[in-house]
Coordinates of C-alpha atoms in Angstrom, one line a residue:
Chain A
M215 CA -0.4 -0.2 0.2
P216 CA 1.3 3.5 -1.0
F217 CA 2.1 5.6 2.8
A218 CA 0.4 7.6 3.8
I219 CA 1.9 10.3 6.7
P220 CA -1.5 10.5 9.2
K221 CA -2.7 13.7 9.7
E222 CA -5.3 14.7 11.4
R223 CA -8.2 16.6 10.3
Y224 CA -9.7 19.4 12.6
N225 CA -13.5 20.9 12.7
G226 CA -11.9 23.5 15.7
K227 CA -9.5 26.1 16.6
I228 CA -8.8 27.0 20.2
N229 CA -10.0 31.1 20.8
T230 CA -7.6 33.9 20.9
V231 CA -7.2 35.9 24.4
T232 CA -5.3 39.2 24.3
I233 CA -4.7 40.4 27.8
G234 CA -2.8 44.0 28.7
K235 CA -3.0 47.5 27.8
D236 CA 0.2 48.9 26.0
N237 CA 2.1 45.1 26.5
T238 CA -0.2 43.0 25.7
V239 CA -0.2 39.4 25.1
T240 CA -2.1 36.1 23.6
L241 CA -3.1 33.4 25.0
G242 CA -4.7 30.1 22.7
G243 CA -4.9 29.8 19.0
A244 CA -3.8 26.3 19.1
G245 CA -5.6 24.7 15.3
S246 CA -4.1 21.4 15.8
Y247 CA -3.2 18.6 19.0
P248 CA -0.4 20.2 21.4
F249 CA 2.7 21.3 18.9
L250 CA 2.4 19.2 15.9
G251 CA 3.6 21.5 13.7
F252 CA 3.2 18.9 10.5
E253 CA -0.5 19.6 11.3
G254 CA 0.1 23.7 10.7
G255 CA -1.6 25.6 13.5
V256 CA 0.3 25.7 16.5
Q257 CA -0.1 28.4 18.5
A258 CA 2.0 31.7 18.5
G259 CA 3.6 30.8 21.8
I260 CA 3.6 29.7 25.3
P261 CA 3.5 32.9 27.3
V262 CA 4.9 32.2 31.1
A263 CA 3.0 34.4 33.8
F264 CA 5.5 34.8 37.5
E265 CA 3.2 34.4 41.0
I266 CA 4.1 36.9 43.4
W267 CA 1.5 37.1 46.7
D268 CA 0.2 39.9 48.6
T269 CA 2.4 39.2 51.5
A270 CA 5.4 37.4 52.5
P271 CA 4.9 33.5 52.2
S272 CA 5.5 31.5 55.3
D273 CA 6.9 28.0 54.3
W274 CA 8.1 28.3 50.5
A275 CA 10.8 26.4 49.4
P276 CA 14.6 27.7 49.6
A277 CA 15.4 27.4 46.3
L278 CA 12.5 30.0 46.0
N279 CA 13.0 32.2 49.5
E280 CA 16.6 32.1 47.4
I281 CA 15.3 34.3 44.9
Y282 CA 12.5 36.8 46.4
G283 CA 13.6 36.2 50.3
D284 CA 14.2 39.4 49.6
V285 CA 10.9 41.8 47.5
Y286 CA 8.8 39.2 49.8
A287 CA 7.7 42.2 51.7
D288 CA 7.3 44.3 48.7
P289 CA 4.9 43.1 45.8
V290 CA 5.5 46.2 43.5
A291 CA 9.1 45.1 44.0
W292 CA 8.3 41.3 43.8
A293 CA 6.4 42.3 40.6
L294 CA 8.9 43.8 38.8
L295 CA 12.3 41.2 39.9
C296 CA 10.3 39.3 37.7
Q297 CA 9.5 41.1 34.7
D298 CA 12.9 42.6 34.6
K299 CA 15.1 40.7 35.8
Y300 CA 13.4 37.3 34.8
K301 CA 11.6 38.4 31.7
A302 CA 7.9 37.2 32.7
D303 CA 5.9 37.8 30.1
M304 CA 2.7 38.5 32.6
V305 CA 2.8 39.0 36.7
A306 CA 0.0 36.7 38.7
L307 CA -0.7 38.1 41.2
R308 CA -2.5 35.8 44.5
L309 CA -4.4 37.8 47.1
Y310 CA -3.3 34.9 49.5
S311 CA -3.7 37.0 52.8
T312 CA -7.4 38.0 51.8
H313 CA -8.5 34.6 52.8
P314 CA -10.1 34.7 55.8
D315 CA -7.6 32.2 57.4
Q316 CA -4.7 33.6 56.3
G317 CA -5.1 37.1 57.4
D318 CA -8.4 38.5 55.6
S319 CA -7.1 41.6 54.3
S320 CA -10.1 43.6 53.1
A321 CA -10.6 43.7 49.7
S322 CA -10.4 48.0 49.1
D323 CA -6.6 47.0 50.8
A324 CA -6.8 44.4 48.0
G325 CA -7.5 47.2 44.7
E326 CA -5.4 49.5 46.4
L327 CA -2.4 47.2 45.7
V328 CA -3.9 46.3 42.7
K329 CA -3.2 50.0 41.4
K330 CA 0.3 49.9 42.8
V331 CA 1.3 46.7 41.1
L332 CA -0.8 48.3 37.6
A333 CA 1.2 51.9 37.4
A334 CA 4.5 50.0 38.1
I335 CA 4.9 47.0 35.7
K336 CA 4.6 47.1 32.1
V337 CA 3.4 43.4 31.1
P338 CA 0.0 42.3 31.8
L339 CA -1.2 41.4 35.5
I340 CA -3.7 38.1 36.2
I341 CA -4.9 39.2 39.9
L342 CA -6.2 35.3 41.6
G343 CA -8.5 35.0 44.9
A344 CA -7.4 32.9 47.5
N345 CA -9.7 30.3 46.7
H346 CA -11.9 31.2 49.2
L347 CA -15.4 31.4 46.5
E348 CA -17.4 33.9 49.6
K349 CA -14.4 36.4 49.7
D350 CA -12.8 36.0 46.0
A351 CA -15.8 37.5 44.8
E352 CA -16.3 40.6 47.0
V353 CA -12.0 41.0 46.2
L354 CA -12.3 40.1 42.6
K355 CA -15.1 42.9 42.3
A356 CA -13.0 45.3 44.0
C357 CA -10.4 44.7 42.5
A358 CA -11.8 44.6 38.8
E359 CA -12.7 48.1 39.4
A360 CA -9.1 49.2 40.1
A361 CA -7.8 47.4 37.2
S362 CA -10.4 49.5 35.2
G363 CA -8.8 49.5 31.6
Y364 CA -6.0 47.4 31.9
N365 CA -7.4 44.2 30.4
C366 CA -6.2 41.9 33.2
L367 CA -7.5 38.4 33.9
L368 CA -9.6 37.9 36.9
G369 CA -9.7 34.2 38.5
K370 CA -10.9 32.1 39.3
A371 CA -14.4 32.2 38.7
Q372 CA -16.1 28.7 40.2
E373 CA -19.5 27.2 39.8
K374 CA -20.7 29.3 43.2
N375 CA -19.0 32.5 42.9
Y376 CA -18.9 32.8 38.6
K377 CA -22.2 35.3 38.5
T378 CA -20.6 38.2 40.5
I379 CA -16.2 37.7 39.0
G380 CA -18.1 37.9 35.8
A381 CA -19.8 41.0 36.0
A382 CA -17.2 42.3 37.6
A383 CA -15.6 41.1 34.7
M384 CA -17.6 42.9 32.3
A385 CA -18.3 45.6 33.8
Y386 CA -14.4 46.8 33.8
G387 CA -13.8 45.2 30.5
H388 CA -11.6 42.3 32.3
Y389 CA -11.3 38.6 31.5
V390 CA -12.7 35.4 33.1
L391 CA -10.4 32.6 34.0
A392 CA -13.0 30.1 35.2
L393 CA -11.7 26.9 37.4
S394 CA -13.5 23.5 36.9
N395 CA -12.9 20.5 38.7
L396 CA -11.3 17.8 36.6
D397 CA -14.0 16.9 34.3
I398 CA -15.2 18.1 30.7
N399 CA -18.7 18.5 31.7
L400 CA -18.6 20.4 34.5
A401 CA -15.7 22.6 32.6
K402 CA -18.6 23.3 29.9
Q403 CA -21.0 23.7 31.9
L404 CA -19.4 27.0 33.3
N405 CA -18.7 28.3 29.9
I406 CA -22.3 27.9 29.2
L407 CA -23.1 29.8 32.5
L408 CA -21.1 32.3 32.0
T409 CA -22.1 33.0 28.4
Q410 CA -25.7 32.9 29.0
M411 CA -25.3 36.0 31.8
G412 CA -23.1 37.8 29.2
V413 CA -19.6 37.1 29.2
K414 CA -18.5 36.8 25.7
Q415 CA -17.1 33.4 24.4
E416 CA -13.6 35.3 24.1
Q417 CA -13.5 36.6 27.2
I418 CA -12.5 33.2 29.0
V419 CA -9.6 31.2 30.0
M420 CA -10.3 28.1 31.4
D421 CA -8.6 26.0 34.0
T422 CA -9.8 22.4 34.3
M423 CA -7.3 22.6 37.6
S424 CA -4.0 21.8 37.6
S425 CA -2.9 18.9 39.2
S426 CA 0.8 18.6 40.3
L427 CA 3.3 15.4 38.9
G428 CA 3.0 13.0 41.0
Y429 CA -0.2 14.0 42.9
G430 CA -2.9 13.5 40.0
L431 CA -1.0 15.2 37.1
E432 CA -2.7 12.7 34.7
Y433 CA -6.3 13.8 35.6
S434 CA -5.4 17.0 34.7
Y435 CA -3.7 15.3 31.6
S436 CA -6.5 13.0 30.6
V437 CA -9.3 15.6 31.2
M438 CA -7.4 18.2 29.1
E439 CA -6.8 15.7 26.4
R440 CA -10.5 15.0 26.0
V441 CA -11.7 18.8 26.6
R442 CA -8.7 19.3 23.1
Q443 CA -10.3 17.0 21.4
A444 CA -13.7 18.0 22.1
A445 CA -12.8 21.5 20.7
L446 CA -10.8 20.5 18.2
K447 CA -12.6 17.4 16.2
Q448 CA -15.6 18.2 17.9
N449 CA -15.5 22.0 16.7
D450 CA -17.1 22.1 20.5
K451 CA -18.1 26.0 21.5
M452 CA -18.2 25.8 24.7
V453 CA -14.4 24.2 25.0
Q454 CA -12.6 26.5 23.0
M455 CA -10.7 29.1 25.5
P456 CA -8.3 28.6 26.2
I457 CA -6.5 26.5 29.0
I458 CA -4.0 28.6 31.5
S459 CA -2.2 25.9 34.0
D460 CA -1.5 26.8 38.4
V461 CA 2.0 24.8 38.0
G462 CA 4.1 27.0 40.6
I463 CA 1.4 26.6 43.7
E464 CA 0.5 22.8 42.6
A465 CA 4.3 21.5 42.0
W466 CA 5.9 22.9 44.8
K467 CA 3.6 21.2 47.5
A468 CA 5.2 18.3 46.7
K469 CA 7.3 17.1 49.5
E470 CA 9.8 16.1 46.3
A471 CA 10.3 19.3 45.3
K472 CA 11.3 20.9 48.7
T473 CA 12.6 18.1 51.1
D474 CA 16.0 17.3 51.8
N475 CA 16.3 13.3 51.5
E476 CA 19.8 11.6 50.6
A477 CA 18.5 8.7 48.2
W478 CA 16.4 11.7 46.3
G479 CA 19.4 13.3 45.4
D480 CA 20.1 17.3 45.4
T481 CA 17.3 19.1 46.6
K482 CA 17.6 22.6 44.4
S483 CA 17.6 20.8 40.9
R484 CA 15.1 18.4 42.3
G485 CA 12.3 21.5 43.0
I486 CA 13.3 23.1 39.9
L487 CA 12.5 20.1 37.7
W488 CA 9.7 18.9 39.6
E489 CA 8.3 21.7 38.8
A490 CA 9.4 22.1 35.1
T491 CA 8.4 18.8 34.3
S492 CA 4.4 19.6 35.5
A493 CA 5.0 22.6 33.4
I494 CA 5.7 20.4 30.2
G495 CA 3.0 17.3 31.5
L496 CA 0.7 20.3 31.5
L497 CA 1.8 21.2 27.8
M498 CA 1.4 18.4 26.2
S499 CA -2.1 18.0 27.7
G500 CA -3.1 21.0 26.0
S501 CA -2.3 23.9 28.1
D502 CA -1.9 27.5 26.7
A503 CA 0.3 29.7 29.3
L504 CA 1.6 28.9 32.7
I505 CA 1.8 30.2 36.2
M506 CA 4.8 29.4 37.5
R507 CA 7.5 30.3 40.3
H508 CA 11.3 29.1 40.1
P509 CA 13.2 31.5 37.0
Q510 CA 15.4 28.5 36.4
A511 CA 12.3 26.5 35.7
V512 CA 10.6 28.8 33.7
A513 CA 14.1 29.3 31.7
Q514 CA 13.8 25.7 30.8
V515 CA 10.4 25.0 30.1
R516 CA 10.6 27.7 27.9
K517 CA 14.3 26.2 25.8
T518 CA 12.2 23.0 25.8
V519 CA 9.1 24.7 24.4
A520 CA 11.4 26.5 21.6
G521 CA 12.0 23.1 21.0
L522 CA 8.8 21.5 20.4
M523 CA 8.0 24.5 18.3
A524 CA 11.1 23.8 16.0
A525 CA 10.1 21.8 12.8
Chain B
M132 CA -8.0 -1.6 12.4
A133 CA -9.8 -4.8 12.7
L134 CA -11.3 -6.0 9.6
T135 CA -15.3 -6.6 9.9
G136 CA -16.9 -10.2 9.4
I137 CA -17.8 -9.5 6.0
Q138 CA -14.5 -8.2 5.0
I139 CA -13.3 -11.2 6.3
Y140 CA -15.7 -13.1 4.2
K141 CA -14.5 -12.0 1.3
H142 CA -11.1 -13.9 1.9
L143 CA -12.8 -17.5 2.4
P144 CA -14.2 -20.0 -0.1
R145 CA -17.1 -19.3 0.4
T146 CA -18.9 -22.5 -0.5
N147 CA -20.4 -23.3 2.8
C148 CA -19.1 -26.5 3.3
K149 CA -19.3 -26.7 7.2
D150 CA -15.8 -28.4 7.6
C151 CA -15.2 -25.5 9.8
G152 CA -18.0 -26.3 11.9
F153 CA -20.0 -23.2 11.1
P154 CA -23.3 -23.6 9.1
T155 CA -22.2 -21.0 6.5
C156 CA -19.3 -18.9 5.3
L157 CA -20.3 -15.6 6.4
A158 CA -20.8 -17.1 9.7
F159 CA -17.7 -18.1 10.4
A160 CA -16.9 -15.0 9.3
M161 CA -17.9 -13.3 12.0
K162 CA -17.0 -15.6 14.8
L163 CA -13.4 -14.4 13.1
A164 CA -13.9 -10.8 13.2
Q165 CA -15.0 -11.6 17.2
K166 CA -12.4 -13.5 17.8
Q167 CA -14.0 -16.4 18.6
A168 CA -12.6 -18.8 16.7
P169 CA -8.7 -19.6 14.6
V170 CA -8.7 -18.6 11.2
D171 CA -7.0 -22.3 10.8
K172 CA -10.5 -23.5 11.5
C173 CA -11.3 -23.6 7.8
P174 CA -9.2 -26.5 5.7
H175 CA -10.1 -24.7 2.9
I176 CA -8.3 -21.4 3.2
S177 CA -5.8 -20.1 0.3
D178 CA -1.8 -19.4 1.6
D179 CA -2.8 -16.1 0.8
A180 CA -5.9 -15.3 2.4
K181 CA -4.4 -17.2 5.6
A182 CA -1.5 -14.1 5.4
V183 CA -3.5 -11.2 5.1
L184 CA -6.4 -12.3 7.8
A185 CA -3.4 -13.3 10.0
E186 CA -1.5 -10.0 9.1
E187 CA -5.0 -8.2 10.1
S188 CA -5.6 -9.2 13.4
A189 CA -2.2 -9.0 15.1
P190 CA -2.1 -6.6 17.3
P191 CA -1.0 -2.9 16.0
I192 CA 2.7 -2.7 17.7
R193 CA 4.3 -5.7 18.5
K194 CA 5.6 -6.5 22.0
V195 CA 9.6 -6.8 22.1
I196 CA 11.0 -8.6 25.1
I197 CA 14.4 -7.3 26.0
G198 CA 16.5 -9.7 28.8
T199 CA 15.4 -12.5 30.3
S200 CA 15.8 -12.7 33.8
D201 CA 12.9 -10.6 36.4
K202 CA 14.1 -7.4 35.3
K203 CA 13.4 -8.4 31.5
V204 CA 12.1 -5.0 29.7
T205 CA 8.2 -5.4 27.5
I206 CA 7.4 -3.0 25.4
G207 CA 5.3 -2.6 22.9
E208 CA 1.7 -4.0 22.5
E209 CA -0.2 0.0 22.8
T210 CA -3.8 -0.1 21.3
V211 CA -4.2 3.9 21.7
L212 CA -3.7 7.1 21.0
F213 CA -5.2 9.0 24.5
R214 CA -4.9 7.4 27.3
H215 CA -7.9 8.1 28.1
E216 CA -9.7 5.8 24.7
K217 CA -8.7 2.9 27.6
T218 CA -5.4 2.7 28.4
F219 CA -1.8 2.4 27.4
V220 CA 0.3 -0.5 28.9
H221 CA 3.8 -0.9 28.9
P222 CA 5.7 2.5 31.0
P223 CA 8.8 3.4 28.4
A224 CA 12.5 2.6 29.9
I225 CA 14.5 4.5 31.6
T226 CA 17.7 4.1 29.1
L227 CA 21.4 5.1 30.8
Q228 CA 24.1 5.6 27.6
V229 CA 27.4 4.5 28.8
E230 CA 30.4 4.8 26.2
D231 CA 33.0 2.5 26.5
T232 CA 35.7 4.9 25.7
L233 CA 35.0 6.2 29.8
G234 CA 37.6 4.7 32.0
A235 CA 36.6 1.4 33.6
D236 CA 35.8 3.2 37.3
K237 CA 34.4 6.7 35.9
L238 CA 31.6 3.2 34.5
A239 CA 31.8 1.3 37.2
E240 CA 30.4 4.4 39.2
K241 CA 28.3 5.2 36.8
I242 CA 26.7 1.7 36.8
K243 CA 26.6 1.5 40.4
Q244 CA 24.8 4.7 40.4
V245 CA 21.6 4.1 38.4
Q246 CA 21.2 0.3 39.7
A247 CA 20.9 2.0 43.2
V248 CA 17.9 3.8 42.1
C249 CA 15.1 2.8 43.0
F250 CA 11.4 4.9 44.0
E251 CA 8.9 3.4 46.1
R252 CA 5.6 5.4 45.3
V253 CA 2.7 3.8 46.0
G254 CA 2.9 0.2 46.0
Q255 CA 5.7 0.7 42.9
N256 CA 9.4 0.6 42.6
L257 CA 9.9 2.7 39.8
R258 CA 13.6 2.6 38.1
A259 CA 16.1 2.9 35.0
G260 CA 15.2 -0.2 32.8
L261 CA 17.8 -1.1 30.7
I262 CA 21.2 0.2 29.9
M263 CA 23.1 1.1 26.5
V264 CA 26.8 0.6 26.0
K265 CA 28.2 2.2 23.4
N266 CA 31.4 1.3 21.4
S267 CA 32.1 4.4 20.7
S268 CA 35.8 3.6 20.9
A269 CA 35.0 1.3 17.6
D270 CA 37.9 -1.3 19.5
K271 CA 36.6 -4.4 20.2
D272 CA 38.8 -4.9 23.4
K273 CA 37.1 -1.8 24.8
F274 CA 34.3 -2.6 24.3
I275 CA 34.0 -6.6 25.9
Q276 CA 35.8 -4.5 28.9
A277 CA 33.2 -2.4 29.1
I278 CA 30.5 -4.8 28.8
N279 CA 31.8 -7.0 31.7
T280 CA 32.5 -3.7 34.2
V281 CA 28.2 -2.9 33.8
K282 CA 27.7 -6.8 33.7
A283 CA 29.4 -6.9 37.0
N284 CA 28.1 -4.2 38.5
S285 CA 24.1 -4.3 37.2
D286 CA 21.7 -6.4 36.4
L287 CA 19.9 -4.5 34.1
P288 CA 19.6 -6.3 30.7
L289 CA 21.1 -4.5 28.1
I290 CA 21.4 -2.7 24.5
L291 CA 24.1 -3.0 22.7
A292 CA 25.2 0.0 20.6
G293 CA 27.9 -0.2 17.4
K294 CA 28.6 0.6 13.7
N295 CA 31.5 -2.6 13.6
A296 CA 29.1 -6.1 13.6
A297 CA 32.0 -7.8 14.4
N298 CA 32.5 -5.9 18.0
L299 CA 29.2 -6.3 18.8
E300 CA 29.2 -9.9 17.3
A301 CA 32.1 -10.5 20.5
G302 CA 29.3 -8.3 22.7
L303 CA 26.7 -10.8 21.7
E304 CA 28.9 -13.7 22.5
I305 CA 29.4 -12.7 26.4
L306 CA 25.9 -12.0 26.6
S307 CA 24.0 -15.0 24.7
K308 CA 22.0 -16.2 27.0
E309 CA 20.4 -12.3 28.1
R310 CA 18.6 -11.6 24.8
P311 CA 20.4 -7.4 24.6
L312 CA 18.5 -5.0 21.9
I313 CA 20.9 -4.5 19.2
H314 CA 22.1 -1.3 18.2
A315 CA 21.5 -1.0 15.4
A316 CA 20.2 -2.0 11.6
A317 CA 20.8 1.1 9.3
A318 CA 20.3 1.2 5.5
D319 CA 24.1 0.8 4.1
N320 CA 24.3 -2.5 7.2
Y321 CA 21.1 -4.0 7.9
E322 CA 22.2 -7.2 5.8
A323 CA 24.6 -8.3 8.5
M324 CA 22.4 -6.5 11.4
A325 CA 20.0 -8.9 10.8
T326 CA 22.1 -11.5 10.3
L327 CA 23.5 -10.9 13.8
A328 CA 20.1 -10.5 15.4
K329 CA 18.5 -13.9 13.6
K330 CA 21.9 -16.0 14.9
Y331 CA 21.4 -14.1 18.5
Q332 CA 17.6 -14.9 18.9
C333 CA 18.0 -10.6 19.6
P334 CA 15.3 -7.8 19.1
L335 CA 17.3 -5.7 16.6
A336 CA 16.7 -1.8 16.3
V337 CA 16.0 -0.2 13.1
S338 CA 17.1 3.8 12.7
S339 CA 17.0 6.5 10.3
A340 CA 17.4 10.0 10.1
E341 CA 15.4 10.4 6.7
V342 CA 12.0 10.4 6.4
L343 CA 9.6 8.2 8.0
E344 CA 8.9 6.2 4.6
K345 CA 12.5 5.3 4.5
L346 CA 11.9 4.4 8.3
A347 CA 9.2 2.0 7.4
E348 CA 11.0 0.3 4.5
L349 CA 14.1 -0.4 6.1
A350 CA 12.0 -2.3 8.7
E351 CA 10.3 -3.9 6.0
K352 CA 13.1 -5.3 4.7
V353 CA 14.4 -6.0 8.2
A354 CA 12.1 -8.4 8.6
G355 CA 11.6 -9.5 5.2
L356 CA 14.8 -11.1 6.3
G357 CA 13.2 -12.8 8.9
V358 CA 13.6 -10.2 12.0
K359 CA 10.4 -10.2 13.5
D360 CA 11.4 -8.2 16.7
I361 CA 12.2 -4.9 15.6
V362 CA 12.2 -1.3 17.3
L363 CA 12.4 1.6 15.7
E364 CA 14.3 4.6 15.8
P365 CA 13.5 7.8 14.0
V366 CA 16.4 10.3 14.2
A367 CA 15.4 13.8 14.3
A368 CA 16.8 17.5 14.6
S369 CA 14.7 18.5 17.2
L370 CA 12.3 17.9 19.8
G371 CA 9.4 19.0 17.8
A372 CA 10.1 17.0 14.5
G373 CA 11.0 13.9 17.1
L374 CA 7.3 14.6 18.8
S375 CA 5.8 14.8 15.0
Q376 CA 7.4 11.1 13.9
L377 CA 6.4 9.8 16.7
T378 CA 2.6 10.9 16.5
Q379 CA 2.6 9.9 12.9
I380 CA 4.3 6.6 13.9
R381 CA 1.9 5.9 16.7
R382 CA -0.8 6.8 14.4
A383 CA 0.5 5.2 11.6
A384 CA 0.7 1.5 13.6
L385 CA -3.2 2.3 15.3
K386 CA -4.5 2.4 11.8
K387 CA -2.3 0.3 10.1
S388 CA -2.2 2.8 7.1
A389 CA 1.3 1.8 6.8
K390 CA 3.9 -1.5 6.3
G391 CA 7.0 -1.3 8.8
L392 CA 5.7 0.4 11.6
G393 CA 4.3 -1.6 14.2
Y394 CA 6.8 -1.8 16.1
P395 CA 7.9 0.0 19.6
V396 CA 9.8 3.1 19.4
M397 CA 13.1 4.4 21.3
V398 CA 14.6 7.4 21.2
C399 CA 17.8 9.7 22.5
A400 CA 15.9 12.1 24.5
A401 CA 18.6 15.1 24.2
A402 CA 21.2 14.3 21.8
D403 CA 22.4 17.4 21.6
T404 CA 22.8 18.7 25.1
D405 CA 24.4 17.9 28.1
D406 CA 22.6 19.9 30.3
P407 CA 20.7 17.2 32.6
I408 CA 17.4 19.5 32.7
Q409 CA 16.3 20.1 30.2
E410 CA 17.5 16.4 29.1
A411 CA 15.1 15.1 31.6
L412 CA 12.0 17.8 30.1
C413 CA 13.1 16.2 26.9
A414 CA 12.8 12.8 27.8
G415 CA 9.3 13.9 29.6
V416 CA 7.8 14.8 26.4
Y417 CA 8.6 11.7 24.9
V418 CA 7.3 10.1 28.2
M419 CA 4.0 11.4 27.0
R420 CA 3.8 10.7 23.7
Y421 CA 4.7 7.0 22.5
A422 CA 7.6 6.3 23.3
S423 CA 8.8 2.6 24.3
I424 CA 12.3 3.1 24.7
I425 CA 13.8 6.4 26.2
V426 CA 17.9 6.7 26.2
L427 CA 19.6 9.6 28.9
K428 CA 23.4 10.3 28.7
A429 CA 23.1 11.5 32.6
A430 CA 20.7 9.5 34.9
E431 CA 21.1 11.4 38.9
D432 CA 18.7 10.2 41.7
W433 CA 17.5 14.0 41.3
Q434 CA 16.3 13.3 37.5
L435 CA 14.8 10.0 37.6
L436 CA 12.9 10.7 40.4
P437 CA 10.8 13.4 38.5
L438 CA 11.0 11.4 34.9
L439 CA 9.8 8.1 36.7
T440 CA 7.1 9.8 38.5
L441 CA 5.9 11.3 35.4
T442 CA 6.0 7.8 33.8
Q443 CA 3.8 6.1 36.3
N444 CA 1.3 8.6 36.3
I445 CA 1.0 8.6 32.8
Y446 CA 1.0 4.9 32.6
T447 CA -1.3 3.9 35.2
D448 CA -5.0 2.5 33.7
P449 CA -8.1 5.0 34.3
Q450 CA -9.8 2.2 35.7
K451 CA -8.2 0.9 37.9
P452 CA -6.3 4.1 40.1
L453 CA -3.4 3.4 41.6
Q454 CA -4.1 2.7 45.1
V455 CA -1.7 2.3 48.6
E456 CA -3.0 -1.8 49.3
E457 CA -6.0 -1.0 52.3
N458 CA -3.2 -2.5 55.6
V459 CA -1.9 -1.4 58.5
Y460 CA 1.3 -0.1 58.5
K461 CA 3.7 -0.1 61.4
I462 CA 5.0 4.4 61.8
G463 CA 8.4 4.8 62.8

């Protein structure tokens, strides 16, 4: 039989979402399964956001403390360090201290901080709540107003609080990061609910739950592959939103990333590789953008992505 | 893609003689389609038809076994493109490459280190799978020496790699009962390599840096010489090209759309870098996409822990998630 290179036929494309004001960043746009250049439609790039907190973290790994320790107390300085020294494509500000159990700082304080960070940086800003359903809604509402005009990505909207966050995004021209729990139908449902209330499809970015290497990666991986199949082959518009993976926070929870252990070898290199491998695993599953912590992990992931995009 | 009953029926004598024990040829064809009867039950089927039906019902990706001890490595037998369609079957063998140009002491140290790697995670012991010994010196004695050093310090199955058939044969003499993988048959030496593979009953890697069609043709030639246990090695210029090739091979094998590609695949994770982190990440890409043997130049503990964990994650059966066995465990 004649030799035939098996090419997949795709019936849909991933949306593009462009965030930011003067310096913009575009997520998404793939027209094929991840990095299959021979089938065309590889996205232009994989933007990486560096994660910063609104308060000094107390239990981050030593490998991270040695990089960021000096700026932990000053989120603006921290953001600038990521942008200027480590060439962050975006900054992701996690408003950790707004969580009722972690300081319960106010929504208006969060809004003030967002204003300060936006005044200082040039790259786009992702604004993340502390993952407390009620407080996040209140905080993100205040931050949406504070960030008006800056076209930020607000996250994460979940099934129980998407109305407030969606409304705030619409009112102030921001994008919505929608989080669902490892199920394609839940992801679809949340997108349907958001679009029904008036958020445009092109304003939504998805997180189908970013599990770390060794702690559930395979669940994220299989859900994301299903989502991509539905988006690209069945042209299912309700899952064609780009996906951003919250890698850093999950990967650095693992003991393998930060605990000294003679049998496991050098702790610092191990942590960097644990974060980078989680990122690569999620990229190969269909992720369009990453939120990461360690600059060397980011550099290594960027190098691997460059190799993947080479013909 | 398996043949349907109707498609199989076209290859049968269609006399309804009932010698097979079924009332009609169509009934027999339906049973064949469901793999509920062997094709030999028909005494009148032509040899050509038998060959066609045997090939169609063969698993799309051949099972290949390397080694003979309890550490032997089984690869192949994959049936899906996406884990969620069913499951992946045999996790890739993470392989350390050593060259015979390395001094004996350094070599022994490297081998001892990779031999000692063993991580227990969720009830499984994660280890490197194979060691590849390369005849980089092109010298027979150095090769023999290296093989003996490896054998003395490790019980992992081996890949013997070289361009000189006589040197490879000397190595195979030492390992004659141990079924190493021979690396590799290329366009300019495949007949000599096939002869070795048959003589020593070993699987044979078939390697090409050219387009996939050439790799497939080469594999077909090697198979035509009587070597059944083949491992394909497409040599790609970049990680992206490698990903494309492995994807195309898996698709072609499963769809049976091209002869010569129905075999497990081996890759070098990152021939062009000595950075161990980058090499481990490239290896990770291949773990996620279809490689059965992944060759690394460095295999430190801190590299292998994430890589082997990734392998474990991707190769769990979605129907049977890994769990720690229910039991009472002593703490401390």
